[in-house]
Amino acid sequence: MITFVNRFTLTGDPEEFEKAFDSTAAFLREQPGLIKYTLSRQLDDPASYINIALWESADALRAALGHPDFGNHAKAMRGLAESHGAIFSPRLSFDSQPSEA
């Protein structure tokens, strides 16, 4: 499992960005390997967002981002925000939620 962290700095309207993100996320949810994601907005800087996504592997993420249709889905987001992403490998973790059996 890997973590993809993508930081967005808005250049457009926050509501439009969130709609564009949701549309792009709908496409990514259909791709193999996406486990979950969370888009969060910074409290002290409303023009700053971060997306944290868990993927089964770096190859699965790269395949999704390299899909021929991905650019069309991400185009609206790119017009509303600058982004910087990176892939991370888990090292330590904590989860207060009990796992479901």
Short mmCIF file of C-alpha atoms in Angstrom, two decimals:
data_model
loop_
_atom_site.label_atom_id
_atom_site.label_comp_id
_atom_site.label_asym_id
_atom_site.label_seq_id
_atom_site.Cartn_x
_atom_site.Cartn_y
_atom_site.Cartn_z
CA MET A 1 0.00 0.00 0.00
CA ILE A 2 1.17 3.56 -0.74
CA THR A 3 -0.08 7.02 0.19
CA PHE A 4 -0.44 9.71 -2.45
CA VAL A 5 -0.40 13.25 -1.04
CA ASN A 6 -1.45 16.06 -3.36
CA ARG A 7 -1.46 19.70 -2.20
CA PHE A 8 -3.64 22.17 -4.09
CA THR A 9 -3.38 25.97 -4.04
CA LEU A 10 -6.52 27.50 -5.48
CA THR A 11 -6.47 29.98 -8.32
CA GLY A 12 -10.26 29.78 -8.73
CA ASP A 13 -13.52 29.41 -6.82
CA PRO A 14 -13.49 26.85 -3.95
CA GLU A 15 -16.96 25.45 -4.76
CA GLU A 16 -16.02 24.97 -8.41
CA PHE A 17 -12.76 23.31 -7.37
CA GLU A 18 -14.55 20.89 -5.04
CA LYS A 19 -17.02 19.97 -7.81
CA ALA A 20 -14.15 19.45 -10.27
CA PHE A 21 -12.26 17.36 -7.69
CA ASP A 22 -15.36 15.23 -7.07
CA SER A 23 -15.78 14.66 -10.80
CA THR A 24 -12.13 13.61 -11.17
CA ALA A 25 -12.40 11.44 -8.05
CA ALA A 26 -15.42 9.66 -9.56
CA PHE A 27 -13.22 8.64 -12.49
CA LEU A 28 -10.42 7.51 -10.15
CA ARG A 29 -12.85 5.47 -8.03
CA GLU A 30 -13.46 3.34 -11.15
CA GLN A 31 -9.74 2.60 -11.55
CA PRO A 32 -8.21 -0.53 -10.02
CA GLY A 33 -6.20 -0.01 -6.85
CA LEU A 34 -7.78 3.04 -5.18
CA ILE A 35 -8.56 2.19 -1.55
CA LYS A 36 -9.74 5.54 -0.17
CA TYR A 37 -9.08 9.28 -0.23
CA THR A 38 -9.80 12.38 1.81
CA LEU A 39 -9.84 15.93 0.45
CA SER A 40 -9.31 18.45 3.27
CA ARG A 41 -9.32 22.24 3.27
CA GLN A 42 -6.85 24.13 5.44
CA LEU A 43 -8.67 26.02 8.21
CA ASP A 44 -6.30 28.99 8.31
CA ASP A 45 -5.89 29.25 4.53
CA PRO A 46 -9.11 28.47 2.62
CA ALA A 47 -7.24 28.55 -0.69
CA SER A 48 -5.19 25.53 0.39
CA TYR A 49 -6.36 21.92 0.10
CA ILE A 50 -4.71 18.55 0.54
CA ASN A 51 -5.80 15.20 -0.80
CA ILE A 52 -4.53 12.05 0.90
CA ALA A 53 -5.24 8.86 -1.03
CA LEU A 54 -4.38 5.27 -0.25
CA TRP A 55 -3.62 3.04 -3.22
CA GLU A 56 -2.79 -0.65 -3.41
CA SER A 57 0.50 0.16 -5.17
CA ALA A 58 2.47 2.89 -6.90
CA ASP A 59 1.92 1.03 -10.18
CA ALA A 60 -1.87 1.19 -9.71
CA LEU A 61 -1.70 4.95 -9.07
CA ARG A 62 0.59 5.53 -12.04
CA ALA A 63 -1.69 3.47 -14.29
CA ALA A 64 -4.73 5.52 -13.20
CA LEU A 65 -2.93 8.85 -13.74
CA GLY A 66 -1.60 7.60 -17.07
CA HIS A 67 -5.03 6.45 -18.29
CA PRO A 68 -5.87 8.13 -21.64
CA ASP A 69 -9.06 9.63 -20.15
CA PHE A 70 -7.50 11.03 -16.97
CA GLY A 71 -6.39 14.33 -18.55
CA ASN A 72 -9.94 15.15 -19.62
CA HIS A 73 -11.19 14.54 -16.08
CA ALA A 74 -8.43 16.56 -14.41
CA LYS A 75 -8.59 19.51 -16.84
CA ALA A 76 -11.20 21.45 -14.83
CA MET A 77 -9.22 21.03 -11.60
CA ARG A 78 -6.03 22.20 -13.27
CA GLY A 79 -7.83 25.38 -14.34
CA LEU A 80 -8.79 26.12 -10.72
CA ALA A 81 -5.69 25.12 -8.74
CA GLU A 82 -1.98 24.45 -8.86
CA SER A 83 -1.01 21.07 -7.45
CA HIS A 84 2.07 19.28 -6.16
CA GLY A 85 1.86 15.55 -5.48
CA ALA A 86 4.16 12.87 -4.12
CA ILE A 87 4.00 9.15 -3.36
CA PHE A 88 4.86 7.93 0.15
CA SER A 89 5.49 4.51 1.64
CA PRO A 90 3.98 3.83 5.11
CA ARG A 91 6.47 3.57 7.97
CA LEU A 92 4.50 3.95 11.21
CA SER A 93 0.77 4.22 11.85
CA PHE A 94 -1.96 4.36 14.48
CA ASP A 95 -5.67 3.72 14.14
CA SER A 96 -8.01 4.16 17.09
CA GLN A 97 -10.86 2.49 15.19
CA PRO A 98 -11.15 -1.25 15.85
CA SER A 99 -10.97 -3.32 12.68
CA GLU A 100 -14.17 -5.02 11.59
CA ALA A 101 -14.12 -8.80 11.73
#
